Coordinates of C-alpha atoms and ligand atoms in Angstrom, one line a residue:
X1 CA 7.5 -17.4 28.0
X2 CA 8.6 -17.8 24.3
X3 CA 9.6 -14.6 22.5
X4 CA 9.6 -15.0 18.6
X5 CA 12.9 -13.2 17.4
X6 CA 11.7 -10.3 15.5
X7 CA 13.0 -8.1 13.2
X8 CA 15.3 -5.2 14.1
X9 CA 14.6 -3.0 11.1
X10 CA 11.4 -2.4 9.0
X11 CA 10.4 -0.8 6.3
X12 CA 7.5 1.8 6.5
X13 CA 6.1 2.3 2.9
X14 CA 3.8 5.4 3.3
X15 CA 0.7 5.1 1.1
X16 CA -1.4 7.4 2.2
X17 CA -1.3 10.3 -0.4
X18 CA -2.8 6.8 -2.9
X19 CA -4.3 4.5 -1.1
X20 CA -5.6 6.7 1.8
X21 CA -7.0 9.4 -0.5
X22 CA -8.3 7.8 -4.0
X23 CA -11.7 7.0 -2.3
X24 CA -12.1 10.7 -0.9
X25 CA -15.5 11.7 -2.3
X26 CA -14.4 15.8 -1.6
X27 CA -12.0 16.8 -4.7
X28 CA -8.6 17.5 -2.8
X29 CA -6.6 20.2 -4.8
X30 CA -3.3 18.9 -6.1
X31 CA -1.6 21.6 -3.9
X32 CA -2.8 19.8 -0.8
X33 CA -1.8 16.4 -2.1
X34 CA 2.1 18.0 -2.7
X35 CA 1.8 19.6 0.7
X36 CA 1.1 16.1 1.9
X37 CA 3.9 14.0 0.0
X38 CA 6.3 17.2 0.8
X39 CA 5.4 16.6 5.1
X40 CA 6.3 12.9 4.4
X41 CA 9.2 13.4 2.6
X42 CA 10.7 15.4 5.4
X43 CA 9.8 13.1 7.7
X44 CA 12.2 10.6 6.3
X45 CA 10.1 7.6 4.8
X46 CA 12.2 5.2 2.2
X47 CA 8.8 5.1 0.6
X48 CA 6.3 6.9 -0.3
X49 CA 3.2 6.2 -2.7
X50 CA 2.6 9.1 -4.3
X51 CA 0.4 8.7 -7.3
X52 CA -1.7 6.3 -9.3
X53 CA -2.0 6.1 -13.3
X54 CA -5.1 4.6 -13.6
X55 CA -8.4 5.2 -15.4
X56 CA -9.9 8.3 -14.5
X57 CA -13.3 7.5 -14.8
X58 CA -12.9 4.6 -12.4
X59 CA -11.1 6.3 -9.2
X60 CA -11.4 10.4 -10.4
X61 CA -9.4 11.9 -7.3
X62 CA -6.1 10.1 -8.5
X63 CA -6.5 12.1 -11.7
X64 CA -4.3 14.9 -10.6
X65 CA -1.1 12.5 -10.3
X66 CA 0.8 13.4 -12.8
X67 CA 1.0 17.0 -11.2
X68 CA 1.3 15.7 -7.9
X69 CA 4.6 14.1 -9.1
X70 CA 5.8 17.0 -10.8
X71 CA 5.1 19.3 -7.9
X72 CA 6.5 17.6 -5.0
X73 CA 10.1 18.2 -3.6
X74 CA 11.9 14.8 -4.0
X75 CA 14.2 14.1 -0.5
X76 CA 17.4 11.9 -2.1
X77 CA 17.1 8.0 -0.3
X78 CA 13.2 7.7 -0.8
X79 CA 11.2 5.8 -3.4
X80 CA 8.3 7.6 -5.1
X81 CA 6.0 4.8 -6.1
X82 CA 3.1 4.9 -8.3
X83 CA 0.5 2.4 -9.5
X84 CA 0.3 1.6 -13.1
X85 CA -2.8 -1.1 -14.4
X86 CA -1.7 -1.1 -17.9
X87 CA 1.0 0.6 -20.5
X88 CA -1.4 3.7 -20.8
X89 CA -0.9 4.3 -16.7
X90 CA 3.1 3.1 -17.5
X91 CA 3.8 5.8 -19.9
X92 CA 2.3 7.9 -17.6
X93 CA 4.3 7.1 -14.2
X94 CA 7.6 6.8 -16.7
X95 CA 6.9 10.7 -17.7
X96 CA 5.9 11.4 -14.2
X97 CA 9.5 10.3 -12.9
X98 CA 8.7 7.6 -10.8
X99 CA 11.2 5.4 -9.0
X100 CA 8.9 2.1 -8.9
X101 CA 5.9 0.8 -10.6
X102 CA 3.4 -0.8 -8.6
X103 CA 1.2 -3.6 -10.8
X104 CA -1.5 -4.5 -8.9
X105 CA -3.8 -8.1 -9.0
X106 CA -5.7 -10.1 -6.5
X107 CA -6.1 -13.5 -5.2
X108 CA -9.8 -13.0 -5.9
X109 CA -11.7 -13.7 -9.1
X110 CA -14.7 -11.7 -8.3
X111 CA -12.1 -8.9 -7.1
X112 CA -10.1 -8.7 -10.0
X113 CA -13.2 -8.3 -12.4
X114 CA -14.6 -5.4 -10.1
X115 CA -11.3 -3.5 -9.4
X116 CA -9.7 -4.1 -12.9
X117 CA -11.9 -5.2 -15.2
X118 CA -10.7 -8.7 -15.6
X119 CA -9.8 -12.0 -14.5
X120 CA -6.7 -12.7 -12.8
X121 CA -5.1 -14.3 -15.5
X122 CA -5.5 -11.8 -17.8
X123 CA -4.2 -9.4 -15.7
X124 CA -1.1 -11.1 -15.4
X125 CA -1.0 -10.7 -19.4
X126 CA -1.3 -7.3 -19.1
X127 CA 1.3 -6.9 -16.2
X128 CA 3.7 -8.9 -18.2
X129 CA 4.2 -5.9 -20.3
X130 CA 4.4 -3.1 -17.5
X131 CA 6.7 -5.4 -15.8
X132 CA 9.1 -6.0 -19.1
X133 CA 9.3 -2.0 -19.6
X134 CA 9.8 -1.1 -15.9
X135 CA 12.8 -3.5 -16.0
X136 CA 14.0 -2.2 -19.1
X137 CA 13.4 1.5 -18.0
X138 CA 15.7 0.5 -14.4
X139 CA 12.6 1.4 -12.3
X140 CA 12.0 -0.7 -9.3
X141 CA 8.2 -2.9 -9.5
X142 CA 6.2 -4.1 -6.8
X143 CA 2.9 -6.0 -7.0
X144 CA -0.1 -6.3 -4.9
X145 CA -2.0 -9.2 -3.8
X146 CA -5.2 -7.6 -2.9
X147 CA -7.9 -9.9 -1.3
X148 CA -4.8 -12.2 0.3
X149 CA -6.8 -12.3 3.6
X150 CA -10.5 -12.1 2.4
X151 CA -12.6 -11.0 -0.2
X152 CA -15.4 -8.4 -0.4
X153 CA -17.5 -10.9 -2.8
X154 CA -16.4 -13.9 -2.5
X155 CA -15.8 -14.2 1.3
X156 CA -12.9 -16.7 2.2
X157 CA -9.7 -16.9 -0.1
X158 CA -8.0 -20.4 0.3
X159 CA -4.2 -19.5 0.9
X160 CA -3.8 -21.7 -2.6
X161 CA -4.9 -18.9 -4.3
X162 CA -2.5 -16.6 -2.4
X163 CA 0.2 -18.8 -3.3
X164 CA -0.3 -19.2 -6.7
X165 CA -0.9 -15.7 -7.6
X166 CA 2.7 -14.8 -6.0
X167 CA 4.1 -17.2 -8.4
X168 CA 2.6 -15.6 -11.2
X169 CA 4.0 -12.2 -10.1
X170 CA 7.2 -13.7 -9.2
X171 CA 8.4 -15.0 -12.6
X172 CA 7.5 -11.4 -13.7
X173 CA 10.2 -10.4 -11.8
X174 CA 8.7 -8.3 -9.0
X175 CA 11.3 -7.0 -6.4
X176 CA 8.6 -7.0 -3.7
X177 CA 5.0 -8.5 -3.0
X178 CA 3.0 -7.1 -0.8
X179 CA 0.1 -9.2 0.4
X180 CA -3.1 -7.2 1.4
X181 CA -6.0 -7.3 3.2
X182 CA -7.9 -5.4 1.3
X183 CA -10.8 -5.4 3.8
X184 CA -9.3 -5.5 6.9
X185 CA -10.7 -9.1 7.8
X186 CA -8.0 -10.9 9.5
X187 CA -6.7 -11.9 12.5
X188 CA -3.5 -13.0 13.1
X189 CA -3.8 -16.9 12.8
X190 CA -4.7 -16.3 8.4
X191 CA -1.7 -13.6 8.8
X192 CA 0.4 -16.4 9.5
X193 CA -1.2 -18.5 7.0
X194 CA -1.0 -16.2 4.5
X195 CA 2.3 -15.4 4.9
X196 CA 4.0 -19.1 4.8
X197 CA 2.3 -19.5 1.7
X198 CA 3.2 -16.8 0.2
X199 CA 6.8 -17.5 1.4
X200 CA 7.2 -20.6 -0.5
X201 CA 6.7 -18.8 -3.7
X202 CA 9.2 -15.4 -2.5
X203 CA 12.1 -14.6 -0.6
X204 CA 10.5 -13.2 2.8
X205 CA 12.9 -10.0 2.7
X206 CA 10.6 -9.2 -0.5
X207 CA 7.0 -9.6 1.2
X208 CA 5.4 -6.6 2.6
X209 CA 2.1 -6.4 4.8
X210 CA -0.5 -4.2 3.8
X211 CA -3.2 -4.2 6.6
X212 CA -6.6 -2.2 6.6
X213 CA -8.3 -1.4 9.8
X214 CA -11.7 -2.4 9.3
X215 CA -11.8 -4.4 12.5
X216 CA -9.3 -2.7 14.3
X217 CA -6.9 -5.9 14.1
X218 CA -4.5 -4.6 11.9
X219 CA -1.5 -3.9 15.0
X220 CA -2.0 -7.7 15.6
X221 CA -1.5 -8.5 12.6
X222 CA 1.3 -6.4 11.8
X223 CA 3.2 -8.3 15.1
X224 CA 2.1 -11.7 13.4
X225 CA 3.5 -10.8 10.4
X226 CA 6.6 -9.8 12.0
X227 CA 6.7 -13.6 13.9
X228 CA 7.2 -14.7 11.0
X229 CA 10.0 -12.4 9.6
X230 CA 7.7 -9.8 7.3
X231 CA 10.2 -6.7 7.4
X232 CA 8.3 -4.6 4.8
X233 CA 4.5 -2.8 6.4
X234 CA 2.7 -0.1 4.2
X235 CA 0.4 2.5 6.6
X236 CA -1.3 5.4 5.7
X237 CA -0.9 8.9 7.8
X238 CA -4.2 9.0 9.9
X239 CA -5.5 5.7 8.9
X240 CA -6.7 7.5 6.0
X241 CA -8.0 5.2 3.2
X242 CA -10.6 2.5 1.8
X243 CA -11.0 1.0 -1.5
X244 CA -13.4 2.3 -4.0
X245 CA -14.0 -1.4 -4.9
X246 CA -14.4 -2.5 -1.7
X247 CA -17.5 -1.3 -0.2
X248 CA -17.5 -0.6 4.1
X249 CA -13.9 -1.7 4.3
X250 CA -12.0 1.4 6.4
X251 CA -8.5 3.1 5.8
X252 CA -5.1 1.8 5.9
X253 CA -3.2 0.5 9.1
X254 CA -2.6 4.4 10.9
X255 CA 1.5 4.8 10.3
X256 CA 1.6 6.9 13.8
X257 CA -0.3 4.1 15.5
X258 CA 2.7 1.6 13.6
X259 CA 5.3 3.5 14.3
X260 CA 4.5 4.1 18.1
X261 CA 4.5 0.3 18.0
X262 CA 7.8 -0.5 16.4
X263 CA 8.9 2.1 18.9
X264 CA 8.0 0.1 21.4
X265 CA 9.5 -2.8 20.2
X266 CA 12.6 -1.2 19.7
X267 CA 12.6 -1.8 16.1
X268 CA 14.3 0.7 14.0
X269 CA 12.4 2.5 10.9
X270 CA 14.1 5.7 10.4
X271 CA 11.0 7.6 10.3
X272 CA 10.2 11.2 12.4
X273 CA 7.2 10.2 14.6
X274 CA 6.8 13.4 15.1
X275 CA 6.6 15.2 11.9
X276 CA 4.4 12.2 10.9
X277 CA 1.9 13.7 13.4
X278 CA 1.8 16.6 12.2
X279 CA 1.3 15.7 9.1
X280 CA -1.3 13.3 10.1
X281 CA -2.9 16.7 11.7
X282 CA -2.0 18.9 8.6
X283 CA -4.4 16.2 6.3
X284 CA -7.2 15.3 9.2
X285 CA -7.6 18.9 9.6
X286 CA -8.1 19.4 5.8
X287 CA -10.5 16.5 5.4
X288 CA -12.3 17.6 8.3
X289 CA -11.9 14.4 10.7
X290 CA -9.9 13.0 13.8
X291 CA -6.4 11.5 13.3
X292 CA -4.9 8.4 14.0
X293 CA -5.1 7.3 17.8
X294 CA -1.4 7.4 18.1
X295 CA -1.1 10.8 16.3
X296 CA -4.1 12.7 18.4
X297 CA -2.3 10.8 21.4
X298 CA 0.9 12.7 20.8
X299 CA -0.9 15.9 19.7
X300 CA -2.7 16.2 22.8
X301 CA 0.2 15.5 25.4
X302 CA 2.2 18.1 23.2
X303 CA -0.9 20.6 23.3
X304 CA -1.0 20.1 27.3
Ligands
HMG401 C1 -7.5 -1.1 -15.4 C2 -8.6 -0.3 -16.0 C3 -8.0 0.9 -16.8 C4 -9.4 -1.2 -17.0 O1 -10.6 -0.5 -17.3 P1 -11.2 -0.8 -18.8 O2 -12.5 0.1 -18.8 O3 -11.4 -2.3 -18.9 O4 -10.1 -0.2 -19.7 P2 -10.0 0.1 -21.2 O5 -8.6 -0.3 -21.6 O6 -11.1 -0.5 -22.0 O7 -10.1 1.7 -21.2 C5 -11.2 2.4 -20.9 C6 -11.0 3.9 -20.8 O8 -10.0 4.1 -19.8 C7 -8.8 4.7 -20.3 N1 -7.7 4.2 -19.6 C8 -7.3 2.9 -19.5 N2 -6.2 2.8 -18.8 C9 -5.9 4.0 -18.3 C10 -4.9 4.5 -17.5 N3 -3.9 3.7 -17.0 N4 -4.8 5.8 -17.2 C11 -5.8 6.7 -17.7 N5 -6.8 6.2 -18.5 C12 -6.8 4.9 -18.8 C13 -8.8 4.4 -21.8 O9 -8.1 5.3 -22.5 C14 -10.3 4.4 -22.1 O10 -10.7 5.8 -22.2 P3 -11.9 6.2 -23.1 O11 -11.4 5.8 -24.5 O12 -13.1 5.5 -22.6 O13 -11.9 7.7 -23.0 C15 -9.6 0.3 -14.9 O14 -10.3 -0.8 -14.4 C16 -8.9 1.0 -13.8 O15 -8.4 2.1 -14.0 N6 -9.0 0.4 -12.6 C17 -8.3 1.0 -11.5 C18 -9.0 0.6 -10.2 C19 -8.2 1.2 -9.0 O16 -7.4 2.1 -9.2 N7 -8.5 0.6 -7.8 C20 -7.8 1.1 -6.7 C21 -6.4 0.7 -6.6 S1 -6.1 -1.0 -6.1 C22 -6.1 -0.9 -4.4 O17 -6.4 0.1 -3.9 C23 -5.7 -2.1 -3.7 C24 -4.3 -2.0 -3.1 C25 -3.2 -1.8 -4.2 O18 -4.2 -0.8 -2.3 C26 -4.0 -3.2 -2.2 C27 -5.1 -3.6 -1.3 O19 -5.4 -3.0 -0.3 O20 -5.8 -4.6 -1.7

């Protein structure tokens, strides 16, 4: 049997206190957020989105970011990431203290109208400035593909699109790229797809896989990715998540359910399984709904 030579270290970028919360319809009090980031923290992820400076009026529970940022205890040796649309939601993550700038476009017309209010290549205009000041201010930036693996209204997205829309956000100077299935559509053949196009426009080391669980395929497709040398996942503690603009699609990839399989591959991430469980119990808890399947795995044996 042919084993594809995998990775021996990964990144886990935690984005569950922004992507796994900003479509929570119940108002979650700042203090909980901070509690949240805090559990994280001391668990030991390299990266954690914390915030998002965007419109109020478009995604209200990310409104309470800036004290959020000010509030949490910062652990030296991780990233605090933010999103920023625009130089409104820059200033703000600038006097928030962030440590990277996250831009955020799609490979999806009809996606990028909905989510952001325009197309894709006037986003690009816009991030050209957020990207010029994040460089000049030494912060790290990331971009976001959303849509890389399907769209909510337009269905299919050829990998051409992919591709081209990671060469836009390369010559913007982007230290990573994450691709994302914004919907959790795909299975692991598009993954690879995806990815190889995506890896003729960016050094692979840069790439990230951000995977939503709509169709509970998001552990294959995480190992796909990782055939093909992705070293960079984002999950969210207890799978929490969906986008505001993307109606029926579920939470992020779960980060106990990914770390209990780079356990198992014996791929190091640094991370506290854990204390990630019991965070993941700490914010189910509060929202009133189960865990991950990992993390109520590990909370039962521990309970027995
Ligand atoms: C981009 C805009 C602002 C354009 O929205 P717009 O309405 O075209 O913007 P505008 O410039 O005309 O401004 C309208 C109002 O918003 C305010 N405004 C404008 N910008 C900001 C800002 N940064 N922070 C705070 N307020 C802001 C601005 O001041 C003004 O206020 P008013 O004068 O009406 O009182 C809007 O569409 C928006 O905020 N969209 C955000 C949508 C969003 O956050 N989606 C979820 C995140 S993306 C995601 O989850 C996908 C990802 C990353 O996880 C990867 C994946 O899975 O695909």
């Amino acid at each position: 049997m042919n084993h594809a030579t995998l990775p021996q270290r990964v990144k886990i970028v935690e984005v569950g206190p922004r992507d796994g919360l900003q479509n929570e319809k119940q108002t979650i009090p700042a203090e909980v957020k901070i509690r949240l980031v805090d559990m994280l923290s001391d668990a030991g992820f390299p990266n954690i989105e914390a915030a998002s400076f965007v419109s109020p009026k478009w995604v209200p529970q990310m409104a309470t970011s800036a004290e959020v940022m000010a509030g949490i205890t910062r652990r030296p040796g991780t990233v605090y990431s933010a999103l920023a649309p625009n130089m409104k939601g820059f200033d703000a993550a600038l006097a928030a203290g962030v440590d990277e700038v996250v831009i955020f476009g799609a490979a999806s017309e009809a996606f990028s109208q909905k989510n952001i209010n325009c197309s894709i290549a006037e986003s690009i205009e816009r991030f050209r400035d957020v990207a010029e000041a994040t460089k000049r201010h030494g912060l790290k930036l990331r971009a976001a593909v959303s849509c890389a693996l399907g769209c909510p209204y337009q269905g299919e997205v050829p990998v051409a699109a992919v591709r081209d829309v990671v060469a836009r956000l390369r010559a913007l100077g982007c230290d990573e790229i994450d691709i994302a299935d914004t919907i959790g559509v795909a299975t692991p053949r598009k993954v690879y797809a995806a990815m190889e196009a995506a890896m003729r426009e960016f050094p692979v080391e840069g790439l990230s896989g951000h995977f939503h669980d709509t169709y509970g395929q998001a552990v294959a497709n995480i190992y796909a990715a990782l055939e093909v040398g992705i070293s960079i996942f984002h999950s969210s503690v207890a799978g929490l998540g969906g986008c505001p603009y993307a109606k029926g699609a579920t939470g992020n990839v779960a980060t106990e359910d990914v770390l209990y399989l780079m356990q198992g591959l014996g791929i190091e991430t640094g991370i506290n399984l854990d204390k990630v469980v019991d965070a993941g119990q700490f914010i189910a808890g509060h929202l009133g709904r189960p865990a991950s399947r990992a993390g109520n795995a590990i909370a039962a044996k521990r309970g027995a």
